[in-house]
Amino acid sequence: MLGNGVVGILAESVNKWERRAPLTPSHCARLLHGGTGVSRIIVQPSTKRIHHDALYEEVGAEISQDLSQCGLILGIKQPKLEMILPDRAYTFFSHTHKAQKENMPLLDKILAERASLYDYELIVGDNGKRLLAFGKFAGRAGMIDFLRGLGQRFLSLGYSTPFLSLGSSYMYPSLAAAKAAVISVGEEIATQGLPLGICPLVFVFTGSGNVCSGAQEIFKLLPHTFVDPSKLRDLHRTDTDQPRHASKRVFQVYGCVVTAQDMVEPKDPMKVFDKADYYAHPEHYNPTFHEKIAPYASVIVNCMYWEKRFPQLLSYKQMQDLMSKGCPLVGIADITCDIGGSIEFVNHTTSIDSPFFRYDPITNSYHDDMEGNGVICLSVDILPTEFAKEASQHFGNILSHFVINLASATDITKLPAHLRRACIAHRGVLTSLYDYIPRMRNSDSEEVSENSANSLSNKRKYNILVSLSGHLFDQFLINEALDIIEAAGGSFHLVNCHVGQSVKAVSFSELEVGADDMAVLDQIIDSLTAIANPTENDRLSNQDSSKISLKLGKVEENGIEKESDTKKKVAVLILGAGRVCQPAAEMLSSIGRPSSSQWYKTLLEDDFECQTDVEVIVGSLYLKEAEQIVEGIPNVTGIQLDVMNRASLYKNISQVDIVVSLLPPSCHIIVANACIELKKHLVTASYVDSSMSMLDDKAKDAGITILGEMGLDPGIDHMMAMKMINKAHVRKGKIKSFTSYCGGLPSPEAANNPLAYKFSWNPTGAIRSGRNPATYKWGGETVHIDGDDLYDSATRLRLPELPAFALECLPNRNSLVYGDLYGIATEASTIFRGTLRYEGFSEIMGTLSRIGLFNNEAHSLLMNEQRPTFRKFLFELLKVVSEDPNGPLIGENDIMEQILTQGHCKDQRTAMKAAKTIIFLGLLDQTEIPASCKSAFDVACFRMEERLSYTGTEKDMVLLHHEVEIEYADSQITEKHRATLLEFGKTLNGKTTTAMALTVGIPAAVGALLLLTNKIQTRGVLRPIEPEVYTPALDIIEAYGIKLIEKTE
């Protein structure tokens, strides 16, 4: 059955709260319909799984209890033994690779049934980092759950706080909703404050891995200040300079991240803390956390990995002493759920529906309520499932790529290295990397007391307890250590074993190594020491030593408990200095600033913003323009940069991580070639033309992504369209009609001229676009519009969501190419893309065009050395015969009559509108036309740029609207889906940002952000039409404040 392409998904049976799934319906859809080699997916029915069975059926998966036809079977937690079928491959968190006694029956069953086992925990990259993990979700859920309990505890102590309004994590429909609730709590703290009696409210965080990162991610949604551990004492000093009630401490919370240096000190007062020495010899250090940190903490958020050889954070006695001295500690959030571990009195797990217990140190008693003395403790061991939807999506995004390989695998030697390493057993036989497991089991691998350990020493004449710490299991060094012992003729007994739960946490094994000959034991020790490359040559100089510590790899190289308080610096180069650059620069530079808006904190799944500062460089041909753009934006620098200067361009690109080109489209190819050569990702807001498409293979070879069309149109229009279309296709729907309308317009109050239109940049391009031919499909018929007839083809448009807007639309170039791009060319009878204007615009512009105002050929009257006036030139175009062209002004009626007489317009109402526009544009002025104007088109552009520009206080508007009609084979009803974006320009501190700049600049910045956070992993030339891009991009764009309205009829 192995490799038959049929995938099964187990129903989770370990815990009632386990609602996660290894693959979501959307992942199944991609696997089944994306040419991946997965022919069938069979899902065991489950009424508690976060995604209902029907959703899997809709995408083509089968629902059945029987998985006997599946060659690959996926789960999250260990299945029941009776669910293991012969000759199948299984993937789940097995917890067997350190020979855990409680899970050995499961491994025995796998081997007996000749099955194969892949463990998610063992799928690691070349850097040793786990590729599949839920740690960050544990931190997020644990922190939210604790804040809720904190509100209840404070209430029992007589204090009402904003935390009372929070629910448990599982009560929210999404992670974003839960974060939004925390942000609301933070806003109330910032405005109303906390009760003075509980301030300062100090959260102490331990650990530096994903769990701690997730917890801090939630904490940072509150108004907060981080303080150094050495400054904790100062927070509790009374403020003598101002009344206590006015102290800022009531309007925020405080965070403190502690590391090993803050928890212990050397026993030898003459020595200073040395991290490498501490990990090698923790017995040389005394605990100080209970003296230096805990007395000033309100909450301890415990996220660190701990081993028994290290001092505890808090023991029973230390806690009793703290409480007797009036310590402000209210609670412990033991997110690691290390029972009896670093916090000794956390002695049992709690459940999601009853997450707290109360420990009273004075009476050394435990209680299930919030009332009474002591501290509350959270110790839930299944926290990630509270965010089952996001956790499953995150997990499946990665796992689905591995499934493609595993579903067809019969020979593990042909699998990628990271999957080969994760295979514990293949066809009922342990793979070579894990052949240490039976040896560990045979050594009677139970934890033993000191007394029993002493009795074991009698097995051989010479015995010594060897402590191996490092990446024993993820780098498989345990095999090498055991081979050394057995090859030399020695024996070993596994006394203790702990496996690190993150890439930053080391594993630890204690072995009692014995030999009957001291020379043999010395040889073993020398060989083990050689693995670790120790700095001490005389580590074990005699047999009286009872314990050695071997560090398998240097601390600084293998990432043992590396500090995470130093932020990573990344740089983004934005090329261009137009209006669009400013919002892009503002968005990117806001990441990592405590004072920045909260938009990214509600959506980003990683701790990028916590760990990274983004430096933004804006490069323009003219330094003054770049400096004007960056003025007032922190962490943004303006430079002079000419992209035609190859040396300067390459130098600046080589110094950054991402390039965003907002230059004219013709410049992109130069920038793209430089990015390929220097292996830097590139984002543009322009169309991907043929020259850019031809760089696809080169970009892939360079390992970079060139993400084009990441603006408004193109950009957001693609993303909104593909979201609707793909959603319909997943449900097996057929697109009957696709219509799209987009336009940049003045806001209603700024539409104060006859055209109801204004330009935020040079009007040349916009006017020329009004003469482009157009092609579209409507009701099955292909329609061609000649460029000269485009304005006459405009049609009236009203949007149900925006009934106050009187609009019209013009066909926008070739709509048919989007049928191919969106994959609907063969199914949709209507494919139409239009440009939006206020009603009446096209009839006026059509009239002006027929008058000749948009003629681009040189005009003889404008070639003379003596310049004509605007009035004289207009008379020439309108063929007005006047004995004195400089005589009295003619009026609107005169111009209207002449327009009608010359046949430029048949409708009197339209002719009058055109006449009013001519007068408004100043084409009757008796001033001379500038020498730069050589054609009627030049004259029209000159006047429109003067008279149709936005004033300093006027705002523009962007409107994008999609309509998709969908047919379903099993339904007679046609669904109509609508998506609308409406955005207005914004003025802040006297500085106006146009809606067009926002809706083009922000998506470009989002593209850079997605590449910086590795959410886009596809390489080559891309458009934002894949879920990998548009799903997170639309979420971030909307969270940033650009609202998208979606409706279905």
mmCIF file of N, CA and C in Angstrom, residues 43-149:
data_model
loop_
_atom_site.group_PDB
_atom_site.id
_atom_site.type_symbol
_atom_site.label_atom_id
_atom_site.label_comp_id
_atom_site.label_asym_id
_atom_site.label_seq_id
_atom_site.Cartn_x
_atom_site.Cartn_y
_atom_site.Cartn_z
ATOM 1 N N VAL A 43 -10.947 10.915 4.681
ATOM 2 C CA VAL A 43 -10.945 11.561 5.992
ATOM 3 C C VAL A 43 -11.862 10.795 6.931
ATOM 4 N N GLN A 44 -11.319 10.383 8.061
ATOM 5 C CA GLN A 44 -12.186 9.749 9.047
ATOM 6 C C GLN A 44 -13.172 10.777 9.597
ATOM 7 N N PRO A 45 -14.435 10.409 9.722
ATOM 8 C CA PRO A 45 -15.426 11.387 10.187
ATOM 9 C C PRO A 45 -15.133 11.846 11.611
ATOM 10 N N SER A 46 -15.390 13.123 11.852
ATOM 11 C CA SER A 46 -15.206 13.683 13.189
ATOM 12 C C SER A 46 -16.179 14.831 13.376
ATOM 13 N N THR A 47 -16.887 14.819 14.474
ATOM 14 C CA THR A 47 -17.847 15.882 14.757
ATOM 15 C C THR A 47 -17.235 17.004 15.587
ATOM 16 N N LYS A 48 -15.958 16.867 15.960
ATOM 17 C CA LYS A 48 -15.336 17.925 16.750
ATOM 18 C C LYS A 48 -14.160 18.590 16.028
ATOM 19 N N ARG A 49 -13.767 18.048 14.869
ATOM 20 C CA ARG A 49 -12.683 18.641 14.104
ATOM 21 C C ARG A 49 -13.051 20.071 13.709
ATOM 22 N N ILE A 50 -12.103 20.970 13.688
ATOM 23 C CA ILE A 50 -12.383 22.388 13.432
ATOM 24 C C ILE A 50 -13.015 22.597 12.063
ATOM 25 N N HIS A 51 -12.698 21.737 11.103
ATOM 26 C CA HIS A 51 -13.323 21.806 9.778
ATOM 27 C C HIS A 51 -14.302 20.640 9.640
ATOM 28 N N HIS A 52 -15.541 20.960 9.342
ATOM 29 C CA HIS A 52 -16.581 19.933 9.265
ATOM 30 C C HIS A 52 -16.332 18.980 8.101
ATOM 31 N N ASP A 53 -16.839 17.776 8.231
ATOM 32 C CA ASP A 53 -16.656 16.756 7.193
ATOM 33 C C ASP A 53 -17.140 17.240 5.832
ATOM 34 N N ALA A 54 -18.242 17.986 5.829
ATOM 35 C CA ALA A 54 -18.828 18.437 4.561
ATOM 36 C C ALA A 54 -17.858 19.312 3.777
ATOM 37 N N LEU A 55 -17.035 20.073 4.477
ATOM 38 C CA LEU A 55 -16.075 20.946 3.795
ATOM 39 C C LEU A 55 -15.011 20.124 3.076
ATOM 40 N N TYR A 56 -14.644 18.994 3.664
ATOM 41 C CA TYR A 56 -13.694 18.108 2.987
ATOM 42 C C TYR A 56 -14.355 17.466 1.760
ATOM 43 N N GLU A 57 -15.624 17.095 1.910
ATOM 44 C CA GLU A 57 -16.331 16.491 0.780
ATOM 45 C C GLU A 57 -16.462 17.465 -0.374
ATOM 46 N N GLU A 58 -16.687 18.745 -0.053
ATOM 47 C CA GLU A 58 -16.865 19.746 -1.107
ATOM 48 C C GLU A 58 -15.644 19.880 -2.004
ATOM 49 N N VAL A 59 -14.463 19.616 -1.453
ATOM 50 C CA VAL A 59 -13.246 19.755 -2.267
ATOM 51 C C VAL A 59 -12.820 18.428 -2.892
ATOM 52 N N GLY A 60 -13.613 17.390 -2.716
ATOM 53 C CA GLY A 60 -13.318 16.122 -3.378
ATOM 54 C C GLY A 60 -12.771 15.043 -2.487
ATOM 55 N N ALA A 61 -12.609 15.307 -1.198
ATOM 56 C CA ALA A 61 -12.159 14.263 -0.277
ATOM 57 C C ALA A 61 -13.331 13.343 0.057
ATOM 58 N N GLU A 62 -12.995 12.137 0.494
ATOM 59 C CA GLU A 62 -14.019 11.157 0.865
ATOM 60 C C GLU A 62 -14.081 11.038 2.391
ATOM 61 N N ILE A 63 -15.256 10.839 2.913
ATOM 62 C CA ILE A 63 -15.432 10.658 4.356
ATOM 63 C C ILE A 63 -15.714 9.186 4.627
ATOM 64 N N SER A 64 -14.831 8.551 5.394
ATOM 65 C CA SER A 64 -15.010 7.128 5.691
ATOM 66 C C SER A 64 -14.203 6.764 6.933
ATOM 67 N N GLN A 65 -14.762 5.884 7.739
ATOM 68 C CA GLN A 65 -14.045 5.386 8.904
ATOM 69 C C GLN A 65 -12.919 4.447 8.483
ATOM 70 N N ASP A 66 -13.085 3.858 7.305
ATOM 71 C CA ASP A 66 -12.155 2.848 6.801
ATOM 72 C C ASP A 66 -11.009 3.500 6.035
ATOM 73 N N LEU A 67 -9.789 3.393 6.563
ATOM 74 C CA LEU A 67 -8.611 3.952 5.900
ATOM 75 C C LEU A 67 -7.736 2.856 5.297
ATOM 76 N N SER A 68 -8.321 1.706 5.082
ATOM 77 C CA SER A 68 -7.527 0.560 4.630
ATOM 78 C C SER A 68 -6.969 0.746 3.221
ATOM 79 N N GLN A 69 -7.527 1.659 2.450
ATOM 80 C CA GLN A 69 -7.033 1.885 1.094
ATOM 81 C C GLN A 69 -5.933 2.944 1.035
ATOM 82 N N CYS A 70 -5.588 3.504 2.184
ATOM 83 C CA CYS A 70 -4.622 4.597 2.223
ATOM 84 C C CYS A 70 -3.208 4.075 2.435
ATOM 85 N N GLY A 71 -2.303 4.564 1.637
ATOM 86 C CA GLY A 71 -0.903 4.220 1.821
ATOM 87 C C GLY A 71 -0.212 5.138 2.816
ATOM 88 N N LEU A 72 -0.705 6.378 2.940
ATOM 89 C CA LEU A 72 -0.146 7.359 3.878
ATOM 90 C C LEU A 72 -1.269 7.856 4.767
ATOM 91 N N ILE A 73 -1.071 7.803 6.080
ATOM 92 C CA ILE A 73 -2.115 8.191 7.037
ATOM 93 C C ILE A 73 -1.551 9.264 7.960
ATOM 94 N N LEU A 74 -2.253 10.386 8.040
ATOM 95 C CA LEU A 74 -1.786 11.555 8.782
ATOM 96 C C LEU A 74 -2.615 11.766 10.039
ATOM 97 N N GLY A 75 -1.972 12.217 11.094
ATOM 98 C CA GLY A 75 -2.657 12.600 12.314
ATOM 99 C C GLY A 75 -1.906 13.717 12.993
ATOM 100 N N ILE A 76 -2.410 14.125 14.160
ATOM 101 C CA ILE A 76 -1.701 15.099 14.985
ATOM 102 C C ILE A 76 -1.073 14.369 16.168
ATOM 103 N N LYS A 77 -1.896 13.834 17.041
ATOM 104 C CA LYS A 77 -1.422 13.083 18.206
ATOM 105 C C LYS A 77 -1.366 11.584 17.887
ATOM 106 N N GLN A 78 -0.793 10.813 18.834
ATOM 107 C CA GLN A 78 -0.688 9.374 18.642
ATOM 108 C C GLN A 78 -2.079 8.749 18.531
ATOM 109 N N PRO A 79 -2.283 7.865 17.564
ATOM 110 C CA PRO A 79 -3.577 7.171 17.455
ATOM 111 C C PRO A 79 -3.649 5.999 18.424
ATOM 112 N N LYS A 80 -4.839 5.466 18.572
ATOM 113 C CA LYS A 80 -4.991 4.244 19.354
ATOM 114 C C LYS A 80 -4.301 3.100 18.624
ATOM 115 N N LEU A 81 -3.825 2.110 19.366
ATOM 116 C CA LEU A 81 -3.054 1.025 18.774
ATOM 117 C C LEU A 81 -3.851 0.278 17.706
ATOM 118 N N GLU A 82 -5.179 0.110 17.926
ATOM 119 C CA GLU A 82 -5.976 -0.640 16.956
ATOM 120 C C GLU A 82 -6.147 0.107 15.632
ATOM 121 N N MET A 83 -5.736 1.370 15.594
ATOM 122 C CA MET A 83 -5.860 2.139 14.356
ATOM 123 C C MET A 83 -4.646 1.969 13.447
ATOM 124 N N ILE A 84 -3.611 1.283 13.918
ATOM 125 C CA ILE A 84 -2.414 1.047 13.114
ATOM 126 C C ILE A 84 -2.648 -0.142 12.186
ATOM 127 N N LEU A 85 -2.590 0.112 10.884
ATOM 128 C CA LEU A 85 -2.819 -0.917 9.873
ATOM 129 C C LEU A 85 -1.484 -1.380 9.300
ATOM 130 N N PRO A 86 -1.411 -2.595 8.813
ATOM 131 C CA PRO A 86 -0.144 -3.107 8.278
ATOM 132 C C PRO A 86 0.244 -2.439 6.964
ATOM 133 N N ASP A 87 1.553 -2.336 6.767
ATOM 134 C CA ASP A 87 2.126 -1.886 5.489
ATOM 135 C C ASP A 87 1.653 -0.488 5.092
ATOM 136 N N ARG A 88 1.454 0.367 6.069
ATOM 137 C CA ARG A 88 1.087 1.767 5.782
ATOM 138 C C ARG A 88 2.183 2.676 6.333
ATOM 139 N N ALA A 89 2.180 3.922 5.862
ATOM 140 C CA ALA A 89 3.072 4.942 6.415
ATOM 141 C C ALA A 89 2.243 5.886 7.274
ATOM 142 N N TYR A 90 2.730 6.212 8.465
ATOM 143 C CA TYR A 90 2.027 7.089 9.392
ATOM 144 C C TYR A 90 2.891 8.313 9.700
ATOM 145 N N THR A 91 2.228 9.449 9.842
ATOM 146 C CA THR A 91 2.923 10.648 10.294
ATOM 147 C C THR A 91 2.111 11.277 11.414
ATOM 148 N N PHE A 92 2.745 11.496 12.549
ATOM 149 C CA PHE A 92 2.131 12.189 13.686
ATOM 150 C C PHE A 92 3.232 12.463 14.711
ATOM 151 N N PHE A 93 2.883 13.167 15.786
ATOM 152 C CA PHE A 93 3.821 13.359 16.885
ATOM 153 C C PHE A 93 3.809 12.071 17.722
ATOM 154 N N SER A 94 4.828 11.244 17.549
ATOM 155 C CA SER A 94 4.810 9.919 18.185
ATOM 156 C C SER A 94 5.451 9.910 19.568
ATOM 157 N N HIS A 95 6.376 10.831 19.829
ATOM 158 C CA HIS A 95 7.086 10.878 21.114
ATOM 159 C C HIS A 95 7.694 9.512 21.443
ATOM 160 N N THR A 96 8.387 8.974 20.466
ATOM 161 C CA THR A 96 9.029 7.664 20.663
ATOM 162 C C THR A 96 10.540 7.712 20.472
ATOM 163 N N HIS A 97 11.070 8.775 19.929
ATOM 164 C CA HIS A 97 12.466 8.718 19.492
ATOM 165 C C HIS A 97 13.470 8.830 20.638
ATOM 166 N N LYS A 98 13.019 9.113 21.847
ATOM 167 C CA LYS A 98 13.934 9.045 22.986
ATOM 168 C C LYS A 98 13.600 7.824 23.850
ATOM 169 N N ALA A 99 12.911 6.877 23.232
ATOM 170 C CA ALA A 99 12.544 5.623 23.904
ATOM 171 C C ALA A 99 11.662 5.857 25.123
ATOM 172 N N GLN A 100 10.739 6.815 25.006
ATOM 173 C CA GLN A 100 9.822 7.084 26.115
ATOM 174 C C GLN A 100 9.027 5.809 26.424
ATOM 175 N N LYS A 101 9.119 5.388 27.655
ATOM 176 C CA LYS A 101 8.543 4.115 28.044
ATOM 177 C C LYS A 101 7.056 4.028 27.756
ATOM 178 N N GLU A 102 6.319 5.137 28.022
ATOM 179 C CA GLU A 102 4.868 5.100 27.871
ATOM 180 C C GLU A 102 4.428 4.965 26.422
ATOM 181 N N ASN A 103 5.323 5.267 25.466
ATOM 182 C CA ASN A 103 4.953 5.197 24.053
ATOM 183 C C ASN A 103 5.604 4.031 23.316
ATOM 184 N N MET A 104 6.325 3.197 24.023
ATOM 185 C CA MET A 104 6.950 2.051 23.374
ATOM 186 C C MET A 104 5.932 1.038 22.837
ATOM 187 N N PRO A 105 4.756 0.841 23.480
ATOM 188 C CA PRO A 105 3.762 -0.050 22.859
ATOM 189 C C PRO A 105 3.336 0.425 21.473
ATOM 190 N N LEU A 106 3.269 1.739 21.284
ATOM 191 C CA LEU A 106 2.921 2.270 19.968
ATOM 192 C C LEU A 106 4.010 1.938 18.954
ATOM 193 N N LEU A 107 5.263 2.127 19.340
ATOM 194 C CA LEU A 107 6.356 1.809 18.426
ATOM 195 C C LEU A 107 6.389 0.312 18.129
ATOM 196 N N ASP A 108 6.160 -0.496 19.140
ATOM 197 C CA ASP A 108 6.138 -1.942 18.917
ATOM 198 C C ASP A 108 5.041 -2.317 17.930
ATOM 199 N N LYS A 109 3.892 -1.671 18.023
ATOM 200 C CA LYS A 109 2.788 -1.947 17.108
ATOM 201 C C LYS A 109 3.164 -1.554 15.676
ATOM 202 N N ILE A 110 3.817 -0.419 15.521
ATOM 203 C CA ILE A 110 4.281 0.020 14.199
ATOM 204 C C ILE A 110 5.213 -1.037 13.600
ATOM 205 N N LEU A 111 6.153 -1.504 14.402
ATOM 206 C CA LEU A 111 7.122 -2.484 13.903
ATOM 207 C C LEU A 111 6.448 -3.818 13.602
ATOM 208 N N ALA A 112 5.532 -4.229 14.451
ATOM 209 C CA ALA A 112 4.853 -5.514 14.257
ATOM 210 C C ALA A 112 4.004 -5.521 13.000
ATOM 211 N N GLU A 113 3.434 -4.379 12.660
ATOM 212 C CA GLU A 113 2.571 -4.299 11.471
ATOM 213 C C GLU A 113 3.358 -3.939 10.208
ATOM 214 N N ARG A 114 4.670 -3.979 10.306
ATOM 215 C CA ARG A 114 5.533 -3.666 9.146
ATOM 216 C C ARG A 114 5.210 -2.276 8.571
ATOM 217 N N ALA A 115 4.822 -1.370 9.433
ATOM 218 C CA ALA A 115 4.449 -0.024 9.005
ATOM 219 C C ALA A 115 5.672 0.893 9.019
ATOM 220 N N SER A 116 5.471 2.082 8.467
ATOM 221 C CA SER A 116 6.508 3.114 8.474
ATOM 222 C C SER A 116 6.028 4.270 9.346
ATOM 223 N N LEU A 117 6.961 4.940 10.013
ATOM 224 C CA LEU A 117 6.604 6.024 10.924
ATOM 225 C C LEU A 117 7.484 7.241 10.682
ATOM 226 N N TYR A 118 6.838 8.355 10.386
ATOM 227 C CA TYR A 118 7.508 9.650 10.272
ATOM 228 C C TYR A 118 7.016 10.528 11.424
ATOM 229 N N ASP A 119 7.942 11.144 12.138
ATOM 230 C CA ASP A 119 7.579 11.970 13.300
ATOM 231 C C ASP A 119 7.775 13.436 12.952
ATOM 232 N N TYR A 120 6.691 14.232 13.108
ATOM 233 C CA TYR A 120 6.759 15.661 12.792
ATOM 234 C C TYR A 120 7.884 16.353 13.554
ATOM 235 N N GLU A 121 8.092 15.924 14.781
ATOM 236 C CA GLU A 121 9.080 16.574 15.641
ATOM 237 C C GLU A 121 10.486 16.447 15.072
ATOM 238 N N LEU A 122 10.692 15.445 14.210
ATOM 239 C CA LEU A 122 12.026 15.163 13.687
ATOM 240 C C LEU A 122 12.249 15.740 12.293
ATOM 241 N N ILE A 123 11.240 16.419 11.747
ATOM 242 C CA ILE A 123 11.413 17.051 10.430
ATOM 243 C C ILE A 123 12.081 18.400 10.661
ATOM 244 N N VAL A 124 13.370 18.435 10.418
ATOM 245 C CA VAL A 124 14.154 19.639 10.677
ATOM 246 C C VAL A 124 14.884 20.052 9.406
ATOM 247 N N GLY A 125 15.129 21.347 9.295
ATOM 248 C CA GLY A 125 15.867 21.868 8.153
ATOM 249 C C GLY A 125 17.360 21.658 8.314
ATOM 250 N N ASP A 126 18.094 22.104 7.320
ATOM 251 C CA ASP A 126 19.545 21.943 7.371
ATOM 252 C C ASP A 126 20.164 22.730 8.520
ATOM 253 N N ASN A 127 19.447 23.760 8.986
ATOM 254 C CA ASN A 127 19.942 24.558 10.105
ATOM 255 C C ASN A 127 19.572 23.968 11.462
ATOM 256 N N GLY A 128 18.929 22.789 11.447
ATOM 257 C CA GLY A 128 18.539 22.151 12.695
ATOM 258 C C GLY A 128 17.233 22.638 13.266
ATOM 259 N N LYS A 129 16.570 23.554 12.583
ATOM 260 C CA LYS A 129 15.317 24.121 13.093
ATOM 261 C C LYS A 129 14.140 23.257 12.678
ATOM 262 N N ARG A 130 13.247 22.999 13.639
ATOM 263 C CA ARG A 130 12.062 22.211 13.335
ATOM 264 C C ARG A 130 11.195 22.938 12.313
ATOM 265 N N LEU A 131 10.705 22.187 11.339
ATOM 266 C CA LEU A 131 9.885 22.772 10.291
ATOM 267 C C LEU A 131 8.407 22.704 10.613
ATOM 268 N N LEU A 132 8.020 21.824 11.508
ATOM 269 C CA LEU A 132 6.614 21.662 11.890
ATOM 270 C C LEU A 132 6.499 21.776 13.408
ATOM 271 N N ALA A 133 5.832 22.803 13.877
ATOM 272 C CA ALA A 133 5.703 22.999 15.320
ATOM 273 C C ALA A 133 4.521 23.908 15.612
ATOM 274 N N PHE A 134 4.018 23.801 16.829
ATOM 275 C CA PHE A 134 2.874 24.606 17.276
ATOM 276 C C PHE A 134 3.240 25.548 18.419
ATOM 277 N N GLY A 135 4.536 25.649 18.752
ATOM 278 C CA GLY A 135 4.951 26.373 19.951
ATOM 279 C C GLY A 135 4.416 27.778 20.068
ATOM 280 N N LYS A 136 4.418 28.502 18.963
ATOM 281 C CA LYS A 136 3.971 29.892 19.031
ATOM 282 C C LYS A 136 2.496 29.990 19.360
ATOM 283 N N PHE A 137 1.708 29.020 18.887
ATOM 284 C CA PHE A 137 0.279 29.030 19.201
ATOM 285 C C PHE A 137 0.055 28.717 20.679
ATOM 286 N N ALA A 138 0.922 27.894 21.271
ATOM 287 C CA ALA A 138 0.823 27.638 22.707
ATOM 288 C C ALA A 138 1.050 28.931 23.479
ATOM 289 N N GLY A 139 2.064 29.692 23.075
ATOM 290 C CA GLY A 139 2.343 30.954 23.746
ATOM 291 C C GLY A 139 1.205 31.939 23.617
ATOM 292 N N ARG A 140 0.633 32.030 22.421
ATOM 293 C CA ARG A 140 -0.473 32.966 22.205
ATOM 294 C C ARG A 140 -1.692 32.582 23.046
ATOM 295 N N ALA A 141 -2.100 31.316 22.932
ATOM 296 C CA ALA A 141 -3.295 30.869 23.648
ATOM 297 C C ALA A 141 -3.082 30.941 25.153
ATOM 298 N N GLY A 142 -1.911 30.515 25.613
ATOM 299 C CA GLY A 142 -1.644 30.524 27.043
ATOM 300 C C GLY A 142 -1.681 31.922 27.627
ATOM 301 N N MET A 143 -1.159 32.881 26.884
ATOM 302 C CA MET A 143 -1.138 34.254 27.389
ATOM 303 C C MET A 143 -2.543 34.834 27.470
ATOM 304 N N ILE A 144 -3.355 34.589 26.448
ATOM 305 C CA ILE A 144 -4.729 35.100 26.457
ATOM 306 C C ILE A 144 -5.531 34.446 27.584
ATOM 307 N N ASP A 145 -5.389 33.131 27.722
ATOM 308 C CA ASP A 145 -6.108 32.428 28.786
ATOM 309 C C ASP A 145 -5.705 32.961 30.159
ATOM 310 N N PHE A 146 -4.411 33.229 30.316
ATOM 311 C CA PHE A 146 -3.979 33.714 31.625
ATOM 312 C C PHE A 146 -4.510 35.120 31.907
ATOM 313 N N LEU A 147 -4.515 35.981 30.905
ATOM 314 C CA LEU A 147 -5.043 37.332 31.112
ATOM 315 C C LEU A 147 -6.506 37.279 31.549
ATOM 316 N N ARG A 148 -7.253 36.339 30.965
ATOM 317 C CA ARG A 148 -8.642 36.189 31.391
ATOM 318 C C ARG A 148 -8.712 35.790 32.870
ATOM 319 N N GLY A 149 -7.920 34.783 33.248
ATOM 320 C CA GLY A 149 -7.895 34.352 34.636
ATOM 321 C C GLY A 149 -7.388 35.434 35.570
#
